[in-house]
PDB file of C-alpha atoms in Angstrom:
ATOM      1  CA  MET O   1      -0.031  -0.048  -0.002  1.00  0.00           C
ATOM      2  CA  VAL O   2       1.196   3.107  -0.893  1.00  0.00           C
ATOM      3  CA  HIS O   3       1.510   6.044   1.624  1.00  0.00           C
ATOM      4  CA  ARG O   4       0.675   9.334   0.172  1.00  0.00           C
ATOM      5  CA  PHE O   5       0.359  12.261   2.736  1.00  0.00           C
ATOM      6  CA  PRO O   6      -1.584  15.530   1.526  1.00  0.00           C
ATOM      7  CA  ILE O   7       1.192  18.140   3.616  1.00  0.00           C
ATOM      8  CA  THR O   8       5.152  18.047   2.469  1.00  0.00           C
ATOM      9  CA  LEU O   9       7.848  18.954   4.355  1.00  0.00           C
ATOM     10  CA  THR O  10       8.296  21.690   2.078  1.00  0.00           C
ATOM     11  CA  GLN O  11       5.191  23.293   3.689  1.00  0.00           C
ATOM     12  CA  LEU O  12       6.118  22.397   6.967  1.00  0.00           C
ATOM     13  CA  SER O  13       9.330  24.364   6.767  1.00  0.00           C
ATOM     14  CA  TYR O  14       7.913  27.170   5.347  1.00  0.00           C
ATOM     15  CA  PHE O  15       5.081  27.585   8.443  1.00  0.00           C
ATOM     16  CA  VAL O  16       8.673  26.811  10.889  1.00  0.00           C
ATOM     17  CA  GLU O  17       9.703  29.851   9.605  1.00  0.00           C
ATOM     18  CA  CYS O  18       6.978  31.990   9.435  1.00  0.00           C
ATOM     19  CA  ALA O  19       6.064  30.756  13.227  1.00  0.00           C
ATOM     20  CA  LYS O  20       9.588  31.550  14.340  1.00  0.00           C
ATOM     21  CA  THR O  21       9.137  35.677  12.130  1.00  0.00           C
ATOM     22  CA  LEU O  22       5.130  35.625  13.259  1.00  0.00           C
ATOM     23  CA  ASN O  23       5.784  37.466   9.707  1.00  0.00           C
ATOM     24  CA  MET O  24       5.516  36.191   6.060  1.00  0.00           C
ATOM     25  CA  THR O  25       7.517  38.433   4.303  1.00  0.00           C
ATOM     26  CA  ALA O  26      10.132  38.240   6.852  1.00  0.00           C
ATOM     27  CA  ALA O  27      10.075  34.464   6.240  1.00  0.00           C
ATOM     28  CA  SER O  28      10.333  34.862   2.798  1.00  0.00           C
ATOM     29  CA  HIS O  29      13.574  36.853   3.043  1.00  0.00           C
ATOM     30  CA  GLU O  30      15.324  33.917   5.459  1.00  0.00           C
ATOM     31  CA  LEU O  31      13.732  31.079   2.732  1.00  0.00           C
ATOM     32  CA  HIS O  32      14.876  33.539  -0.210  1.00  0.00           C
ATOM     33  CA  ILE O  33      11.769  33.284  -1.220  1.00  0.00           C
ATOM     34  CA  ALA O  34       8.648  34.930  -3.182  1.00  0.00           C
ATOM     35  CA  GLN O  35       6.444  35.836  -0.136  1.00  0.00           C
ATOM     36  CA  SER O  36       3.482  34.842  -2.419  1.00  0.00           C
ATOM     37  CA  ALA O  37       5.120  31.089  -2.899  1.00  0.00           C
ATOM     38  CA  VAL O  38       5.255  31.346   1.340  1.00  0.00           C
ATOM     39  CA  SER O  39       1.585  32.604   1.292  1.00  0.00           C
ATOM     40  CA  THR O  40       0.637  30.091  -1.001  1.00  0.00           C
ATOM     41  CA  ALA O  41       2.003  26.946   1.138  1.00  0.00           C
ATOM     42  CA  ILE O  42       0.156  28.192   4.316  1.00  0.00           C
ATOM     43  CA  ASN O  43      -2.978  28.048   2.564  1.00  0.00           C
ATOM     44  CA  GLN O  44      -2.549  25.301   0.914  1.00  0.00           C
ATOM     45  CA  LEU O  45      -1.521  23.660   4.302  1.00  0.00           C
ATOM     46  CA  GLU O  46      -4.418  24.630   6.306  1.00  0.00           C
ATOM     47  CA  LYS O  47      -6.407  23.878   3.728  1.00  0.00           C
ATOM     48  CA  SER O  48      -5.011  20.480   3.568  1.00  0.00           C
ATOM     49  CA  LEU O  49      -5.143  20.124   7.562  1.00  0.00           C
ATOM     50  CA  GLY O  50      -8.944  21.752   7.851  1.00  0.00           C
ATOM     51  CA  ALA O  51      -7.810  24.168  10.117  1.00  0.00           C
ATOM     52  CA  PRO O  52      -6.199  27.995  10.531  1.00  0.00           C
ATOM     53  CA  LEU O  53      -2.590  27.740  11.907  1.00  0.00           C
ATOM     54  CA  PHE O  54      -2.224  31.677  12.073  1.00  0.00           C
ATOM     55  CA  VAL O  55      -4.668  34.905  12.623  1.00  0.00           C
ATOM     56  CA  ARG O  56      -3.485  37.437   9.595  1.00  0.00           C
ATOM     57  CA  GLN O  57      -3.490  40.775  11.503  1.00  0.00           C
ATOM     58  CA  HIS O  58      -2.653  43.176   8.756  1.00  0.00           C
ATOM     59  CA  SER O  59      -0.530  45.864  10.925  1.00  0.00           C
ATOM     60  CA  LYS O  60       0.938  43.056  13.411  1.00  0.00           C
ATOM     61  CA  GLY O  61       1.884  40.152  11.621  1.00  0.00           C
ATOM     62  CA  LEU O  62       0.738  36.832  12.095  1.00  0.00           C
ATOM     63  CA  VAL O  63      -0.452  34.859  15.800  1.00  0.00           C
ATOM     64  CA  LEU O  64      -0.275  31.084  15.769  1.00  0.00           C
ATOM     65  CA  THR O  65      -3.943  29.566  16.829  1.00  0.00           C
ATOM     66  CA  PRO O  66      -3.964  26.836  19.034  1.00  0.00           C
ATOM     67  CA  ALA O  67      -4.048  24.136  16.088  1.00  0.00           C
ATOM     68  CA  GLY O  68      -0.451  25.933  14.675  1.00  0.00           C
ATOM     69  CA  GLU O  69       0.893  25.739  17.851  1.00  0.00           C
ATOM     70  CA  GLU O  70       0.245  21.899  17.857  1.00  0.00           C
ATOM     71  CA  LEU O  71       1.753  21.429  14.716  1.00  0.00           C
ATOM     72  CA  LEU O  72       4.442  23.451  15.246  1.00  0.00           C
ATOM     73  CA  GLN O  73       5.113  21.455  18.057  1.00  0.00           C
ATOM     74  CA  GLU O  74       4.696  18.419  16.128  1.00  0.00           C
ATOM     75  CA  THR O  75       6.883  19.788  13.254  1.00  0.00           C
ATOM     76  CA  HIS O  76      10.651  20.617  15.627  1.00  0.00           C
ATOM     77  CA  GLN O  77      10.011  16.468  16.618  1.00  0.00           C
ATOM     78  CA  ILE O  78       9.682  15.848  13.104  1.00  0.00           C
ATOM     79  CA  PHE O  79      12.255  17.736  11.892  1.00  0.00           C
ATOM     80  CA  GLY O  80      14.813  16.580  15.109  1.00  0.00           C
ATOM     81  CA  LEU O  81      14.402  12.753  13.803  1.00  0.00           C
ATOM     82  CA  ILE O  82      14.630  13.463  10.257  1.00  0.00           C
ATOM     83  CA  THR O  83      17.783  15.108  10.830  1.00  0.00           C
ATOM     84  CA  ASP O  84      18.905  12.557  13.154  1.00  0.00           C
ATOM     85  CA  THR O  85      18.268  10.129  11.490  1.00  0.00           C
ATOM     86  CA  VAL O  86      19.867  11.165   8.288  1.00  0.00           C
ATOM     87  CA  GLU O  87      23.013  11.949  10.714  1.00  0.00           C
ATOM     88  CA  SER O  88      22.916   8.576  11.904  1.00  0.00           C
ATOM     89  CA  ILE O  89      23.221   7.483   8.732  1.00  0.00           C
ATOM     90  CA  GLN O  90      25.936   9.514   7.601  1.00  0.00           C
ATOM     91  CA  ALA O  91      28.452   8.725  10.554  1.00  0.00           C
ATOM     92  CA  GLY O  92      27.817   4.779   9.906  1.00  0.00           C
ATOM     93  CA  GLN O  93      25.971   4.988  13.173  1.00  0.00           C
ATOM     94  CA  LYS O  94      28.904   5.641  14.791  1.00  0.00           C
ATOM     95  CA  GLU O  95      29.578   9.103  15.792  1.00  0.00           C
ATOM     96  CA  VAL O  96      27.580  11.935  17.315  1.00  0.00           C
ATOM     97  CA  ARG O  97      26.829  14.531  15.400  1.00  0.00           C
ATOM     98  CA  GLY O  98      25.501  17.457  13.786  1.00  0.00           C
ATOM     99  CA  THR O  99      23.438  20.225  16.686  1.00  0.00           C
ATOM    100  CA  ILE O 100      21.737  20.029  19.676  1.00  0.00           C
ATOM    101  CA  VAL O 101      19.743  22.839  21.427  1.00  0.00           C
ATOM    102  CA  LEU O 102      20.084  22.360  24.937  1.00  0.00           C
ATOM    103  CA  ALA O 103      17.502  24.428  27.430  1.00  0.00           C
ATOM    104  CA  CYS O 104      19.195  24.812  31.034  1.00  0.00           C
ATOM    105  CA  PHE O 105      18.365  26.099  33.787  1.00  0.00           C
ATOM    106  CA  LYS O 106      20.245  29.535  34.623  1.00  0.00           C
ATOM    107  CA  THR O 107      22.038  28.762  38.258  1.00  0.00           C
ATOM    108  CA  LEU O 108      23.252  25.597  36.723  1.00  0.00           C
ATOM    109  CA  ALA O 109      24.580  27.305  33.506  1.00  0.00           C
ATOM    110  CA  PRO O 110      27.912  28.285  35.180  1.00  0.00           C
ATOM    111  CA  PHE O 111      28.385  25.215  36.749  1.00  0.00           C
ATOM    112  CA  LEU O 112      27.839  22.592  34.320  1.00  0.00           C
ATOM    113  CA  LEU O 113      27.773  23.937  31.256  1.00  0.00           C
ATOM    114  CA  PRO O 114      31.031  24.985  30.696  1.00  0.00           C
ATOM    115  CA  PRO O 115      32.668  21.279  31.825  1.00  0.00           C
ATOM    116  CA  LEU O 116      29.758  19.635  28.958  1.00  0.00           C
ATOM    117  CA  ILE O 117      30.320  21.627  26.664  1.00  0.00           C
ATOM    118  CA  GLY O 118      34.234  21.015  26.840  1.00  0.00           C
ATOM    119  CA  ARG O 119      33.486  16.897  27.331  1.00  0.00           C
ATOM    120  CA  LEU O 120      31.193  16.590  24.726  1.00  0.00           C
ATOM    121  CA  GLN O 121      34.144  18.594  22.447  1.00  0.00           C
ATOM    122  CA  GLU O 122      36.301  16.269  23.803  1.00  0.00           C
ATOM    123  CA  LYS O 123      34.215  13.091  22.444  1.00  0.00           C
ATOM    124  CA  TYR O 124      32.104  14.446  19.867  1.00  0.00           C
ATOM    125  CA  PRO O 125      33.991  16.581  17.639  1.00  0.00           C
ATOM    126  CA  GLU O 126      30.804  17.688  14.939  1.00  0.00           C
ATOM    127  CA  LEU O 127      28.768  18.310  17.939  1.00  0.00           C
ATOM    128  CA  THR O 128      27.595  21.241  17.996  1.00  0.00           C
ATOM    129  CA  VAL O 129      25.719  22.553  21.479  1.00  0.00           C
ATOM    130  CA  ASP O 130      23.436  25.600  20.930  1.00  0.00           C
ATOM    131  CA  VAL O 131      22.166  26.939  25.108  1.00  0.00           C
ATOM    132  CA  ILE O 132      19.085  28.545  26.093  1.00  0.00           C
ATOM    133  CA  GLU O 133      19.286  29.680  29.570  1.00  0.00           C
ATOM    134  CA  GLY O 134      16.074  30.688  31.887  1.00  0.00           C
ATOM    135  CA  ASP O 135      14.550  29.430  34.720  1.00  0.00           C
ATOM    136  CA  HIS O 136      12.672  26.083  35.480  1.00  0.00           C
ATOM    137  CA  GLU O 137       9.630  27.049  33.315  1.00  0.00           C
ATOM    138  CA  GLU O 138      11.216  28.238  30.403  1.00  0.00           C
ATOM    139  CA  ALA O 139      13.218  25.477  29.896  1.00  0.00           C
ATOM    140  CA  MET O 140       9.865  23.920  30.539  1.00  0.00           C
ATOM    141  CA  GLY O 141       8.736  25.715  27.664  1.00  0.00           C
ATOM    142  CA  ALA O 142      10.960  25.308  25.594  1.00  0.00           C
ATOM    143  CA  LEU O 143      11.057  21.826  25.218  1.00  0.00           C
ATOM    144  CA  ARG O 144       7.664  22.115  24.754  1.00  0.00           C
ATOM    145  CA  SER O 145       7.814  24.257  21.979  1.00  0.00           C
ATOM    146  CA  GLY O 146      10.582  22.666  20.667  1.00  0.00           C
ATOM    147  CA  ARG O 147      12.863  24.698  20.534  1.00  0.00           C
ATOM    148  CA  ALA O 148      14.901  23.001  22.883  1.00  0.00           C
ATOM    149  CA  GLU O 149      15.611  18.481  22.289  1.00  0.00           C
ATOM    150  CA  ILE O 150      16.429  18.601  25.403  1.00  0.00           C
ATOM    151  CA  ALA O 151      16.679  20.369  29.744  1.00  0.00           C
ATOM    152  CA  LEU O 152      18.761  20.583  32.474  1.00  0.00           C
ATOM    153  CA  ASN O 153      16.798  21.695  35.081  1.00  0.00           C
ATOM    154  CA  TYR O 154      16.503  20.880  38.778  1.00  0.00           C
ATOM    155  CA  ASP O 155      13.433  17.816  39.136  1.00  0.00           C
ATOM    156  CA  LEU O 156      11.655  20.737  40.756  1.00  0.00           C
ATOM    157  CA  THR O 157       7.998  19.587  40.051  1.00  0.00           C
ATOM    158  CA  ASP O 158       6.275  17.114  37.708  1.00  0.00           C
ATOM    159  CA  VAL O 159       5.631  18.579  34.082  1.00  0.00           C
ATOM    160  CA  GLU O 160       2.130  16.626  32.110  1.00  0.00           C
ATOM    161  CA  GLY O 161       4.161  15.299  28.957  1.00  0.00           C
ATOM    162  CA  ILE O 162       7.667  15.845  29.936  1.00  0.00           C
ATOM    163  CA  HIS O 163      10.345  12.700  31.469  1.00  0.00           C
ATOM    164  CA  SER O 164      12.924  13.711  33.740  1.00  0.00           C
ATOM    165  CA  GLU O 165      16.020  10.994  34.219  1.00  0.00           C
ATOM    166  CA  VAL O 166      18.011  12.204  37.116  1.00  0.00           C
ATOM    167  CA  VAL O 167      21.638  12.785  36.843  1.00  0.00           C
ATOM    168  CA  GLY O 168      22.718  13.591  39.177  1.00  0.00           C
ATOM    169  CA  GLU O 169      22.214  15.208  43.255  1.00  0.00           C
ATOM    170  CA  VAL O 170      23.248  18.086  45.017  1.00  0.00           C
ATOM    171  CA  ARG O 171      22.659  18.813  48.912  1.00  0.00           C
ATOM    172  CA  PRO O 172      21.132  22.215  50.676  1.00  0.00           C
ATOM    173  CA  HIS O 173      24.115  23.893  52.476  1.00  0.00           C
ATOM    174  CA  ILE O 174      24.462  27.666  54.260  1.00  0.00           C
ATOM    175  CA  ILE O 175      26.627  30.294  53.479  1.00  0.00           C
ATOM    176  CA  VAL O 176      27.047  33.216  55.745  1.00  0.00           C
ATOM    177  CA  ASN O 177      29.159  36.094  55.682  1.00  0.00           C
ATOM    178  CA  THR O 178      33.304  35.173  56.731  1.00  0.00           C
ATOM    179  CA  GLY O 179      32.569  37.617  59.651  1.00  0.00           C
ATOM    180  CA  HIS O 180      29.369  36.377  61.225  1.00  0.00           C
ATOM    181  CA  ARG O 181      29.561  34.248  65.154  1.00  0.00           C
ATOM    182  CA  LEU O 182      29.441  30.974  63.242  1.00  0.00           C
ATOM    183  CA  ALA O 183      31.403  31.288  59.922  1.00  0.00           C
ATOM    184  CA  ARG O 184      33.911  29.071  61.919  1.00  0.00           C
ATOM    185  CA  ARG O 185      31.280  26.027  62.482  1.00  0.00           C
ATOM    186  CA  LYS O 186      31.291  23.171  60.048  1.00  0.00           C
ATOM    187  CA  LYS O 187      27.771  22.564  60.488  1.00  0.00           C
ATOM    188  CA  VAL O 188      24.603  24.151  62.340  1.00  0.00           C
ATOM    189  CA  ALA O 189      21.294  23.789  62.938  1.00  0.00           C
ATOM    190  CA  LEU O 190      18.517  26.010  61.248  1.00  0.00           C
ATOM    191  CA  ALA O 191      17.224  26.591  64.244  1.00  0.00           C
ATOM    192  CA  GLU O 192      20.441  28.469  64.991  1.00  0.00           C
ATOM    193  CA  LEU O 193      19.649  31.276  62.337  1.00  0.00           C
ATOM    194  CA  ALA O 194      15.914  31.641  63.207  1.00  0.00           C
ATOM    195  CA  ASP O 195      16.026  35.213  64.166  1.00  0.00           C
ATOM    196  CA  HIS O 196      18.777  36.202  61.533  1.00  0.00           C
ATOM    197  CA  PRO O 197      17.846  38.150  58.341  1.00  0.00           C
ATOM    198  CA  PHE O 198      17.234  35.172  54.774  1.00  0.00           C
ATOM    199  CA  VAL O 199      18.741  36.630  51.583  1.00  0.00           C
ATOM    200  CA  LEU O 200      16.191  34.553  49.230  1.00  0.00           C
ATOM    201  CA  LEU O 201      17.468  33.251  45.809  1.00  0.00           C
ATOM    202  CA  ASP O 202      13.592  34.110  44.188  1.00  0.00           C
ATOM    203  CA  LEU O 203      12.994  31.513  41.531  1.00  0.00           C
ATOM    204  CA  PRO O 204       9.992  30.423  40.381  1.00  0.00           C
ATOM    205  CA  ASP O 205       9.708  26.679  42.125  1.00  0.00           C
ATOM    206  CA  SER O 206      13.162  27.353  43.533  1.00  0.00           C
ATOM    207  CA  ARG O 207      11.753  30.077  46.510  1.00  0.00           C
ATOM    208  CA  GLU O 208       9.375  27.266  47.387  1.00  0.00           C
ATOM    209  CA  TYR O 209      12.434  24.951  48.037  1.00  0.00           C
ATOM    210  CA  PHE O 210      13.933  27.188  49.995  1.00  0.00           C
ATOM    211  CA  LEU O 211      11.423  28.287  51.943  1.00  0.00           C
ATOM    212  CA  THR O 212      10.144  24.633  52.689  1.00  0.00           C
ATOM    213  CA  ILE O 213      13.363  23.740  54.090  1.00  0.00           C
ATOM    214  CA  LEU O 214      13.171  26.711  56.725  1.00  0.00           C
ATOM    215  CA  ARG O 215       9.251  25.691  57.747  1.00  0.00           C
ATOM    216  CA  GLN O 216      10.412  22.061  58.230  1.00  0.00           C
ATOM    217  CA  ALA O 217      12.644  23.089  60.817  1.00  0.00           C
ATOM    218  CA  GLY O 218      10.421  25.303  62.471  1.00  0.00           C
ATOM    219  CA  ILE O 219      11.118  28.371  61.335  1.00  0.00           C
ATOM    220  CA  THR O 220       9.441  31.410  60.020  1.00  0.00           C
ATOM    221  CA  PRO O 221      11.335  32.543  57.066  1.00  0.00           C
ATOM    222  CA  ARG O 222      12.269  36.154  57.584  1.00  0.00           C
ATOM    223  CA  VAL O 223      12.682  37.012  54.166  1.00  0.00           C
ATOM    224  CA  LYS O 224      15.100  40.736  54.188  1.00  0.00           C
ATOM    225  CA  TYR O 225      16.567  40.369  50.322  1.00  0.00           C
ATOM    226  CA  ARG O 226      15.408  38.611  47.081  1.00  0.00           C
ATOM    227  CA  SER O 227      17.380  38.212  44.065  1.00  0.00           C
ATOM    228  CA  ALA O 228      16.624  36.033  41.021  1.00  0.00           C
ATOM    229  CA  SER O 229      20.543  35.685  40.842  1.00  0.00           C
ATOM    230  CA  TYR O 230      22.976  33.395  42.393  1.00  0.00           C
ATOM    231  CA  GLU O 231      25.729  35.960  42.546  1.00  0.00           C
ATOM    232  CA  THR O 232      23.819  38.634  44.282  1.00  0.00           C
ATOM    233  CA  VAL O 233      22.631  36.499  47.184  1.00  0.00           C
ATOM    234  CA  ARG O 234      26.111  35.256  47.666  1.00  0.00           C
ATOM    235  CA  SER O 235      27.387  39.183  47.734  1.00  0.00           C
ATOM    236  CA  MET O 236      24.501  40.185  49.828  1.00  0.00           C
ATOM    237  CA  VAL O 237      25.565  37.333  52.390  1.00  0.00           C
ATOM    238  CA  ALA O 238      28.946  38.255  52.011  1.00  0.00           C
ATOM    239  CA  THR O 239      28.249  41.809  52.478  1.00  0.00           C
ATOM    240  CA  GLY O 240      25.901  40.529  55.603  1.00  0.00           C
ATOM    241  CA  LEU O 241      22.932  41.871  55.224  1.00  0.00           C
ATOM    242  CA  GLY O 242      21.844  37.757  55.950  1.00  0.00           C
ATOM    243  CA  PHE O 243      22.268  34.012  55.490  1.00  0.00           C
ATOM    244  CA  SER O 244      21.047  31.692  52.904  1.00  0.00           C
ATOM    245  CA  ILE O 245      20.858  28.602  51.656  1.00  0.00           C
ATOM    246  CA  LEU O 246      22.113  27.459  48.073  1.00  0.00           C
ATOM    247  CA  ASN O 247      23.130  24.124  46.470  1.00  0.00           C
ATOM    248  CA  GLN O 248      25.742  24.588  43.773  1.00  0.00           C
ATOM    249  CA  ARG O 249      29.066  25.152  45.057  1.00  0.00           C
ATOM    250  CA  PRO O 250      31.374  27.414  43.657  1.00  0.00           C
ATOM    251  CA  ARG O 251      34.956  26.036  44.417  1.00  0.00           C
ATOM    252  CA  ILE O 252      36.077  29.899  45.528  1.00  0.00           C
ATOM    253  CA  SER O 253      34.619  32.002  48.128  1.00  0.00           C
ATOM    254  CA  GLN O 254      35.096  35.301  47.422  1.00  0.00           C
ATOM    255  CA  THR O 255      32.204  37.375  45.211  1.00  0.00           C
ATOM    256  CA  TYR O 256      31.840  39.766  43.075  1.00  0.00           C
ATOM    257  CA  THR O 257      31.582  42.600  45.711  1.00  0.00           C
ATOM    258  CA  GLY O 258      35.009  41.443  46.756  1.00  0.00           C
ATOM    259  CA  ALA O 259      34.026  40.239  50.432  1.00  0.00           C
ATOM    260  CA  ARG O 260      34.023  36.296  50.943  1.00  0.00           C
ATOM    261  CA  THR O 261      31.098  33.563  52.002  1.00  0.00           C
ATOM    262  CA  ALA O 262      31.638  30.831  54.376  1.00  0.00           C
ATOM    263  CA  ILE O 263      29.933  27.449  53.560  1.00  0.00           C
ATOM    264  CA  LEU O 264      28.042  25.565  56.505  1.00  0.00           C
ATOM    265  CA  GLU O 265      26.775  22.467  56.319  1.00  0.00           C
ATOM    266  CA  ILE O 266      22.951  21.715  57.302  1.00  0.00           C
ATOM    267  CA  SER O 267      22.445  19.377  60.588  1.00  0.00           C
ATOM    268  CA  ASP O 268      18.833  18.966  60.303  1.00  0.00           C
ATOM    269  CA  PRO O 269      17.111  16.611  57.477  1.00  0.00           C
ATOM    270  CA  ALA O 270      16.888  18.866  54.429  1.00  0.00           C
ATOM    271  CA  PRO O 271      15.595  17.672  50.797  1.00  0.00           C
ATOM    272  CA  SER O 272      18.135  17.339  48.494  1.00  0.00           C
ATOM    273  CA  LEU O 273      17.656  18.930  44.773  1.00  0.00           C
ATOM    274  CA  HIS O 274      18.206  16.431  42.215  1.00  0.00           C
ATOM    275  CA  VAL O 275      19.295  17.179  38.490  1.00  0.00           C
ATOM    276  CA  ALA O 276      17.689  15.706  35.875  1.00  0.00           C
ATOM    277  CA  VAL O 277      18.471  16.223  31.214  1.00  0.00           C
ATOM    278  CA  SER O 278      14.075  16.570  30.392  1.00  0.00           C
ATOM    279  CA  ALA O 279      12.522  16.099  27.377  1.00  0.00           C
ATOM    280  CA  LEU O 280       8.802  15.453  25.987  1.00  0.00           C
ATOM    281  CA  THR O 281       7.899  11.711  27.197  1.00  0.00           C
ATOM    282  CA  ARG O 282       6.325  11.469  23.571  1.00  0.00           C
ATOM    283  CA  SER O 283       9.880  11.707  21.380  1.00  0.00           C
ATOM    284  CA  ALA O 284      12.073   9.001  20.565  1.00  0.00           C
ATOM    285  CA  GLN O 285      15.370   9.521  22.144  1.00  0.00           C
ATOM    286  CA  THR O 286      18.409  10.533  19.440  1.00  0.00           C
ATOM    287  CA  GLY O 287      21.715   9.675  19.555  1.00  0.00           C
ATOM    288  CA  LYS O 288      23.257  13.486  20.388  1.00  0.00           C
ATOM    289  CA  ALA O 289      20.736  14.002  23.435  1.00  0.00           C
ATOM    290  CA  ARG O 290      21.698  10.297  24.358  1.00  0.00           C
ATOM    291  CA  ALA O 291      25.519  11.285  24.356  1.00  0.00           C
ATOM    292  CA  VAL O 292      24.925  14.724  26.726  1.00  0.00           C
ATOM    293  CA  THR O 293      23.026  12.401  29.287  1.00  0.00           C
ATOM    294  CA  GLU O 294      25.807  10.613  29.574  1.00  0.00           C
ATOM    295  CA  ALA O 295      28.442  13.284  30.001  1.00  0.00           C
ATOM    296  CA  MET O 296      26.117  14.994  32.108  1.00  0.00           C
ATOM    297  CA  ARG O 297      25.324  12.068  34.685  1.00  0.00           C
ATOM    298  CA  GLU O 298      29.982  10.922  34.657  1.00  0.00           C
ATOM    299  CA  ILE O 299      30.909  15.366  35.423  1.00  0.00           C
ATOM    300  CA  LEU O 300      27.729  15.313  38.120  1.00  0.00           C
ATOM    301  CA  ALA O 301      29.496  11.954  40.046  1.00  0.00           C
ATOM    302  CA  GLU O 302      33.063  13.032  39.628  1.00  0.00           C
ATOM    303  CA  ALA O 303      31.500  16.059  41.427  1.00  0.00           C
ATOM    304  CA  ALA O 304      30.337  14.281  44.456  1.00  0.00           C
ATOM    305  CA  ALA O 305      33.162  12.073  44.285  1.00  0.00           C
ATOM    306  CA  ARG O 306      35.463  15.394  44.717  1.00  0.00           C
ATOM    307  CA  PRO O 307      36.840  15.821  48.140  1.00  0.00           C
ATOM    308  CA  GLY O 308      35.258  18.389  50.410  1.00  0.00           C
ATOM    309  CA  ALA O 309      32.115  18.656  47.892  1.00  0.00           C
ATOM    310  CA  HIS O 310      29.934  17.388  50.706  1.00  0.00           C
ATOM    311  CA  SER O 311      32.163  17.744  53.689  1.00  0.00           C
TER     312      SER O 311
END
């Protein structure tokens, strides 16, 4: 039986470019074809599917309809699978090559992206990693839209339609400025800081994790300052504005201000965060995604085994 499809890859290519630019004129320039050809292809695609893909706004360009958003997500997956298949065949199924787009939780990025990309470059010189940085929801959004094939983030919440594979674990710790009365201690109970101002790393999902650690210890958080920047939080603490709880540990104690922080272990039971590589549940894992996942697992295992990692 011969399979005949009512749509073509060319039509889908034109559709993706229109969805990217939300403007047919801009899409035609990117595709190096006449605008009339783009418009005709989109009209034929909509006719074949029986649904409008865009709302045309004469002065404001295009707006994706729900059907258009669904087709965009599926098309990114189709193109990803075709690209991976072609690259796999070209490489004799022995090499990982081409480009993979990785969405990364922004507080993980400075700690994990450099060693990850360096390791991948060494092992797979023909693989290029493009990065999208953002908070947890932005990383998940990049997956849902098809802009990213995989995401590197904390396994903070269950997200429908997204599968997460845990590749490592990081424990929370307290930071105080070096002049703090507890700074020379190796381990403290959170109750010892109950009356101290708290500097919160204020990111979606993350903020509730940090506040829950304090509440579970019977402490009502005294949030004095908050910032979405990891380094701003460290600098505030180093300046003596309060204490904070973080997970990632830089190998230096100095902050951007020149002042330093001291790391204290938490003696209370406190939940660790799991680092996960996430992808759309219905997407087949490509060789590139497997290579990134395995490299990330190796890097986190080495970090956990490093002397002083949790001491």
